[in-house]
XYZ file of C-alpha atoms in Angstrom:
401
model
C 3.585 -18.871 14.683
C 0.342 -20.625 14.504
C -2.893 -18.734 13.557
C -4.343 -20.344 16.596
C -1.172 -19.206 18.767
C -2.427 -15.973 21.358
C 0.483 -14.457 20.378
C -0.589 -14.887 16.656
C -3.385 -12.507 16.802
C -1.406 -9.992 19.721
C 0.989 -9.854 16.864
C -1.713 -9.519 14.260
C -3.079 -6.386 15.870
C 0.356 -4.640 16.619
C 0.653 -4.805 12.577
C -2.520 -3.917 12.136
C -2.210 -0.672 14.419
C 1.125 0.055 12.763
C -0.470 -0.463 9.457
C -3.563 1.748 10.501
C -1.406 4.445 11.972
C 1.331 5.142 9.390
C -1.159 4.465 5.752
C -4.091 7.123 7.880
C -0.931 9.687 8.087
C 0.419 9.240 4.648
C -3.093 9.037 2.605
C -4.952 11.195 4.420
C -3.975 14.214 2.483
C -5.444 12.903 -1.010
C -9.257 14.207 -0.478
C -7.486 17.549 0.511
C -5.639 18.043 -2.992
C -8.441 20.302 -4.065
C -8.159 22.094 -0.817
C -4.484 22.251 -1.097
C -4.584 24.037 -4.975
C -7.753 26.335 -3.791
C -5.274 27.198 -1.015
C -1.882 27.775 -2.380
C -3.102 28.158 -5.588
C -1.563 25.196 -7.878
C -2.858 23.290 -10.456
C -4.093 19.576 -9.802
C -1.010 18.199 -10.860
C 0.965 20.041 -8.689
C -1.389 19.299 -5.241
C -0.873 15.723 -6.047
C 3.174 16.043 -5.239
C 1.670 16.181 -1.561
C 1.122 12.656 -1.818
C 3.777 11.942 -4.746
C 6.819 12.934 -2.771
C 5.728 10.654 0.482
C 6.035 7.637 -1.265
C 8.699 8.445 -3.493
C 10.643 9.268 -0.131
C 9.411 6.188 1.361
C 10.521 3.852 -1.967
C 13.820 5.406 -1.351
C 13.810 4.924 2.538
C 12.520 1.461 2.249
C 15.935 0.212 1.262
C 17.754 1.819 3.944
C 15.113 0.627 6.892
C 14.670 -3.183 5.519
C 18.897 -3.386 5.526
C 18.872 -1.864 9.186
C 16.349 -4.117 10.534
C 18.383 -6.836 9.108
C 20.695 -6.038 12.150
C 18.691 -3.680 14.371
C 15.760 -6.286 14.286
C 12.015 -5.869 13.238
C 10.406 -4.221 15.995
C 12.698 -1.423 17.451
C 12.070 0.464 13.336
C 8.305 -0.064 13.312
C 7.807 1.588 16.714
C 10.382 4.526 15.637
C 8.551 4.803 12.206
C 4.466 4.675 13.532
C 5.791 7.625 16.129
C 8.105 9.781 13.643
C 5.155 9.675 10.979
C 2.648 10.603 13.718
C 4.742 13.490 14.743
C 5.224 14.727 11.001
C 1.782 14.604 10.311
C 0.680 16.996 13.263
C 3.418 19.278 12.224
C 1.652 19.522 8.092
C -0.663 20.928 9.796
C 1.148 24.433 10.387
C 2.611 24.959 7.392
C 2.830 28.727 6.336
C 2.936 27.922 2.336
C 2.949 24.791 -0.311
C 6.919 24.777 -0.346
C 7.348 23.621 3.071
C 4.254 21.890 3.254
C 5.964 19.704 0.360
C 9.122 19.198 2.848
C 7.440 17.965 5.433
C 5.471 15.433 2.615
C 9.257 14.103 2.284
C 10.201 13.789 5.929
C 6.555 11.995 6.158
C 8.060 9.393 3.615
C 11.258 8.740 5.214
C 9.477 8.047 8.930
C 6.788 5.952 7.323
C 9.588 3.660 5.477
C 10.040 1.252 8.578
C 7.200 -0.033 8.834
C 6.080 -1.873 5.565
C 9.094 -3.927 4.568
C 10.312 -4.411 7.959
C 6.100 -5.764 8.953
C 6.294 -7.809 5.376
C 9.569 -9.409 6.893
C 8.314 -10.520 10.169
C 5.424 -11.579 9.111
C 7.052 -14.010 6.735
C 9.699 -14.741 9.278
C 7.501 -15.562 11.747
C 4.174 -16.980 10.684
C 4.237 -20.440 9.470
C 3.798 -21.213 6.084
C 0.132 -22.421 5.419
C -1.272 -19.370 7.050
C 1.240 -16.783 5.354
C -1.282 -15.793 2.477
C -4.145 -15.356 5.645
C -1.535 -13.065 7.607
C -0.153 -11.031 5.064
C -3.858 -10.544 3.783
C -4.523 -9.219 7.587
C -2.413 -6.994 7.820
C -2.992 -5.540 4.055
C -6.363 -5.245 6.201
C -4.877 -3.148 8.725
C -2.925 -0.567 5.936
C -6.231 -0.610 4.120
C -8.445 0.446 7.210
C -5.920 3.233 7.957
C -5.854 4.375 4.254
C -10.010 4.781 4.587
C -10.188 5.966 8.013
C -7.163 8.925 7.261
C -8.558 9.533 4.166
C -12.759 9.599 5.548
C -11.790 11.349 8.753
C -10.075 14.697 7.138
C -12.904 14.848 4.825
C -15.237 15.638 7.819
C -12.815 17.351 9.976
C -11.988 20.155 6.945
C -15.330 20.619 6.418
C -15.958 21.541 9.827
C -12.870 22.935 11.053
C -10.206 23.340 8.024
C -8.031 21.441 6.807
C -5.438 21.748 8.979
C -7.530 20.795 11.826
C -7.995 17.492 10.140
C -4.359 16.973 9.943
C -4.119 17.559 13.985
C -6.613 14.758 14.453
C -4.914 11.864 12.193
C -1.901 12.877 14.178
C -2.782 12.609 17.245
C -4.894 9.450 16.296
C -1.020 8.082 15.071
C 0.685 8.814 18.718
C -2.239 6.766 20.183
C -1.667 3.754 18.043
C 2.293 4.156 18.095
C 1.695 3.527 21.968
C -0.115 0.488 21.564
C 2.604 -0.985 18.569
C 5.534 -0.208 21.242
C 3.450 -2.111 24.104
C 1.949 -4.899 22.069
C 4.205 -6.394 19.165
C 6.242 -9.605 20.362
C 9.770 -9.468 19.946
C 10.930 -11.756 16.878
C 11.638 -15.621 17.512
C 12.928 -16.485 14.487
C 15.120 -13.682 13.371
C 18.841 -13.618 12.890
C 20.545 -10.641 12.565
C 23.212 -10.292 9.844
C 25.738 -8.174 9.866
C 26.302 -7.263 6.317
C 28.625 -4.599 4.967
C 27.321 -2.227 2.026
C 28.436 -4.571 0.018
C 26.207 -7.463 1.401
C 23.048 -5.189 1.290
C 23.924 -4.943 -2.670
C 24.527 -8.423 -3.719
C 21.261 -9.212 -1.779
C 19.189 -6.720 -3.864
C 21.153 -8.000 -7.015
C 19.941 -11.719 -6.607
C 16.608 -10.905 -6.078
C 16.719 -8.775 -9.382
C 18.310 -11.312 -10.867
C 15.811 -13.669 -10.069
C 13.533 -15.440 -12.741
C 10.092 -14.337 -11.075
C 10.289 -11.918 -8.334
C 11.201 -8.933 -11.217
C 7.849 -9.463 -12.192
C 6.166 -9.422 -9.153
C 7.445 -6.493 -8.594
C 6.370 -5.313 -12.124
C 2.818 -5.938 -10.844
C 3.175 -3.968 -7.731
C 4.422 -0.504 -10.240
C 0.952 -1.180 -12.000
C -1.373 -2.196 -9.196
C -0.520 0.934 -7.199
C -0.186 3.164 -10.038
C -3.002 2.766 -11.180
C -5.052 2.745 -7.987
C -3.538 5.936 -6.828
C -4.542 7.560 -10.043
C -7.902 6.949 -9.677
C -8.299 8.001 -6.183
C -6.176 11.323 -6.692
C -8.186 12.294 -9.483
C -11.687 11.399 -8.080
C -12.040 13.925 -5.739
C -11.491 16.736 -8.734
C -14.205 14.459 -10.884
C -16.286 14.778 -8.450
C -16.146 18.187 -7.150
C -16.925 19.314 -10.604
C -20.146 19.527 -11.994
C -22.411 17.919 -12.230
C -21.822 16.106 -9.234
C -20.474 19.172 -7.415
C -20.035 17.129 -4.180
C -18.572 18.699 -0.819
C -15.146 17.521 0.944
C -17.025 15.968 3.314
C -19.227 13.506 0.842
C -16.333 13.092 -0.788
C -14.617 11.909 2.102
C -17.232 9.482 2.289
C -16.835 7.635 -0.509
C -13.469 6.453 0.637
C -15.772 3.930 2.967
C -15.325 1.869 0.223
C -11.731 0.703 1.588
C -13.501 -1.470 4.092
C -14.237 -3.462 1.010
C -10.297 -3.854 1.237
C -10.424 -5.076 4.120
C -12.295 -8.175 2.800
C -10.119 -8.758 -0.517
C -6.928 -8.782 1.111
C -8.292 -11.379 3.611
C -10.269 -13.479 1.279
C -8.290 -13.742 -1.404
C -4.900 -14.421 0.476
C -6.775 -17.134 1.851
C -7.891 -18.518 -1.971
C -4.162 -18.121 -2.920
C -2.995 -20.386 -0.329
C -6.056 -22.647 -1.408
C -6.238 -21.847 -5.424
C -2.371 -21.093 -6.465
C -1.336 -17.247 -6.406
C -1.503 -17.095 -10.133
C -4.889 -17.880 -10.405
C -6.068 -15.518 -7.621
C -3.864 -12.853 -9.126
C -5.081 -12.403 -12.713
C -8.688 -12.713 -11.264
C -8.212 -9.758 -9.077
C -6.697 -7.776 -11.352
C -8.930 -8.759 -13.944
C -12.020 -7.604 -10.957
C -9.731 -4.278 -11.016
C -10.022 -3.569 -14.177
C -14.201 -4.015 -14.254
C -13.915 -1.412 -11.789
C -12.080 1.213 -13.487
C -14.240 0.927 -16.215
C -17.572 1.342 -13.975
C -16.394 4.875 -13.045
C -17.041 5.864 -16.135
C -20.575 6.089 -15.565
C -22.122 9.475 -15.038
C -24.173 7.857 -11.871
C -22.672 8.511 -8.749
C -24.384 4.965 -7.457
C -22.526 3.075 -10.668
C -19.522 5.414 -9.726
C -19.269 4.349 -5.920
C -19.739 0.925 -6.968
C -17.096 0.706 -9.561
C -14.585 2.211 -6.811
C -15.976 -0.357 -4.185
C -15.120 -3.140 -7.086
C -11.662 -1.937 -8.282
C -10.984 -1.504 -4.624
C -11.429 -5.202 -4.067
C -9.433 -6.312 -6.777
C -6.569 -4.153 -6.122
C -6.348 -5.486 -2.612
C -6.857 -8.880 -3.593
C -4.222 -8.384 -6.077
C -1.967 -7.006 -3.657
C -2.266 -9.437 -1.224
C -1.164 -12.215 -3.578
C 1.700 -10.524 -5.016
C 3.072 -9.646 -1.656
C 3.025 -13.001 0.017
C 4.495 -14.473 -3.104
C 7.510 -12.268 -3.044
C 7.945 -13.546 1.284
C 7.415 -16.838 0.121
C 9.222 -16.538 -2.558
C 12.629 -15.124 -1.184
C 13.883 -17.398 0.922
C 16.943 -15.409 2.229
C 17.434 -11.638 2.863
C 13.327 -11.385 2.937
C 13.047 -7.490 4.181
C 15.506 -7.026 0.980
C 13.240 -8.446 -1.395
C 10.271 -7.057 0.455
C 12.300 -3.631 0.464
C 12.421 -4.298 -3.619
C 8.681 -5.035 -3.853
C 7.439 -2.054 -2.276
C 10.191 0.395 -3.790
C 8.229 -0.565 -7.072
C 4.749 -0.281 -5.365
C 5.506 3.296 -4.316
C 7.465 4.768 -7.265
C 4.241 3.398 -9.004
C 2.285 5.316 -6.885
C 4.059 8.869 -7.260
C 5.396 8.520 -11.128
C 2.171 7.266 -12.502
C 0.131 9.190 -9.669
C 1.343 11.876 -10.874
C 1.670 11.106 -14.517
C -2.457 10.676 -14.011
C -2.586 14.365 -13.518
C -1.501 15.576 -16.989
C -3.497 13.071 -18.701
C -6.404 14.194 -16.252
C -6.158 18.103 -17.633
C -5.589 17.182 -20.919
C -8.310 14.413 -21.663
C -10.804 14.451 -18.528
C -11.519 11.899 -16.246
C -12.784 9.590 -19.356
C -9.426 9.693 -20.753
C -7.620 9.196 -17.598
C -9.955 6.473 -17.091
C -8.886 4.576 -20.311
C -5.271 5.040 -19.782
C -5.091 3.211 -16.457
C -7.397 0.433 -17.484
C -4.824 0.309 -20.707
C -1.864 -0.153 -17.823
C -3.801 -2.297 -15.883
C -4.397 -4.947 -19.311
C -0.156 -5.314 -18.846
C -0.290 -6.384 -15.226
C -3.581 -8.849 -16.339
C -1.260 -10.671 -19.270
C 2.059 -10.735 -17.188
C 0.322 -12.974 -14.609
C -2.226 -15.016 -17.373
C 1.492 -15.854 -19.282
C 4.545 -15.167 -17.733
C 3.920 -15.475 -14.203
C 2.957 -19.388 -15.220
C 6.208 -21.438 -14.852
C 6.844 -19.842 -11.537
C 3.371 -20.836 -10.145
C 3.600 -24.531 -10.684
C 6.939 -24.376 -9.535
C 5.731 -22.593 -6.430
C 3.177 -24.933 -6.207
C 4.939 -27.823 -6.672
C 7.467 -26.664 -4.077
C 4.528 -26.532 -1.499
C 3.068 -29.631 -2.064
C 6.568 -31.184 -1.258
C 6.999 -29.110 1.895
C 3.348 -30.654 3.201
């Protein structure tokens, strides 16, 4: 599939509504954490399991969704997932206390879990090679956009109308872009469905482990997401404190900064497939990193500015790292895709929530340090050991020109 193809960019936008739909629904309860321990009266730590028990569900889930659209096919999970995680969100919203509030969190997890490996997979299946870095990047985009818009558009509602209110809306923004996934997305041309036993699913996830590179790529994802969902958990405490002392709603607001996302993810796909993914990678992470270390300003300008930065360079980084894995694998794709994001979401909840003890025991300075500490790993695992597999990668594509 061509970029230039019509049913490139109808594609393209079914993504990037499932993408939208499914990252609004499962982010858009991080600027409510402080609402969420004012209201059931928990600690900062504890709120954050509203968001660390989503994607630890959905690490878990991804391996069970990639191996059934390995039979089922890529669309028939993605519409079933944008719908199920629409639904679940809407029902958050009527929670009587924080313990069932945190089971519907895990439910939220397991719907959300068919669409980003199984959307990784046909993207890679069905895109053709010199535009894969470009596709994956828009549709990174797409999760990005949702991730603001969830996060910006509960900020306003609570403040307004409560929390749960807000909740109500992303939902029923989810069932309107579930409708549009089911009607749009084209049907796969180049998939073949594989029948594998429980035994096949297995040895596929061994031999990408076993793999020279990909265990590292998915070493980066652990840090990239860790660390990004650190920052963003803890922000909205930082900055409700004094002396900022800002509302949910301006809060809220900073998370327009994810458009900035929307541009990394784009651009720097595109450099990858021009540059090498190497290069591209430790130069986003190493933007990342810059970023972190702004926020430790006591400007909220300087502050906003270091999150638009580190924003950038974690999408840019992610970007790269996920179209290498697609291009990388060259069988059993939603497997290694399955792999990828498994680490990309455990990052987010075990170090998410890791964040939040370091947070109340060293302030945000502290917590500042330690990610930009984690972050120097993923920067020195691409500068040296991700090198043999680049110019073999790149090697490999100059042959297939």
């Amino acid at each position: 599939m061509l970029v230039t193809s019509p049913r490139y960019w109808l594609a393209s936008f079914a993504l990037f509504l499932a993408g939208f739909a499914t990252f609004a629904g499962l982010y858009d309860v991080q600027p409510l954490l402080p609402a969420f321990a004012a209201q059931f009266g928990v600690s900062p730590a504890t709120a954050s399991l509203v968001l660390s028990v989503s994607t630890v569900m959905l690490a878990v889930s991804l391996f069970a969704a990639g191996s059934i659209s390995e039979t089922l096919g890529r669309k028939l999970p993605m519409v079933v997932s944008v719908f199920g995680s629409a639904a679940v969100t809407v029902a958050c919203a009527f929670v009587p206390n924080f313990a069932t509030l945190l089971g519907l969190r895990v439910l939220e997890g397991i719907a959300i879990s068919g669409v980003p490996a199984v959307a990784m997979a046909y993207i890679s299946e069905e895109v053709a090679p010199e535009a894969l870095g470009f596709s994956m990047g828009l549709y990174i985009a797409g999760t990005a956009i949702g991730g603001m818009s969830g996060r910006f558009l509960v900020g306003f509602v609570a403040d307004a109308h409560g929390w749960r209110a807000a909740l109500v809306a992303v939902g029923a923004l989810g069932l309107v872009c579930a409708i549009g996934v089911l009607a749009l997305l084209p049907p796969s041309r180049a998939f073949v469905p594989q029948k594998q036993s429980l035994r096949g699913h297995v040895a596929a996830y061994h031999a990408h482990v076993r793999d020279a590179g990909l265990p590292w790529l998915y070493a980066t994802s652990f840090i990239i997401m860790g660390a990004f969902v650190t920052i963003y958990n803890y922000l909205g405490f930082h900055l409700a404190a004094p002396p900022f002392a800002l509302s949910q709603s301006a809060i809220g607001a900073i998370f327009i900064v994810y458009l900035v996302g929307v541009a990394a993810s784009a651009i720097m796909g595109r450099l990858a497939d021009r540059y090498g993914r190497r290069n591209v990678l430790w130069i986003s992470e190493g933007i990342f990193v810059a970023g972190v270390l702004a926020t430790l300003s006591r400007d909220l300008v300087t502050i906003v500015a270091g999150m638009a930065i580190l924003t950038f360079g974690f999408f840019g980084a992610h970007s790269v790292a996920s179209s290498w894995v697609g291009r990388r694998a060259n069988v059993n794709r939603a497997h290694a895709t399955a792999l990828y994001l498994f680490a990309y979401y455990i990052g987010s909840s075990v170090v998410g929530s890791l964040g939040g003890i370091v947070y109340s025991a060293a302030g945000w300075n502290g917590l500042v340090y330690a990610v930009a500490a984690l972050l120097t790993i993923a920067l020195l695992i691409a500068i040296a050991v991700l090198r043999p597999m680049s110019a073999r990668a790149e090697s490999s594509d100059s042959r297939q020109a």
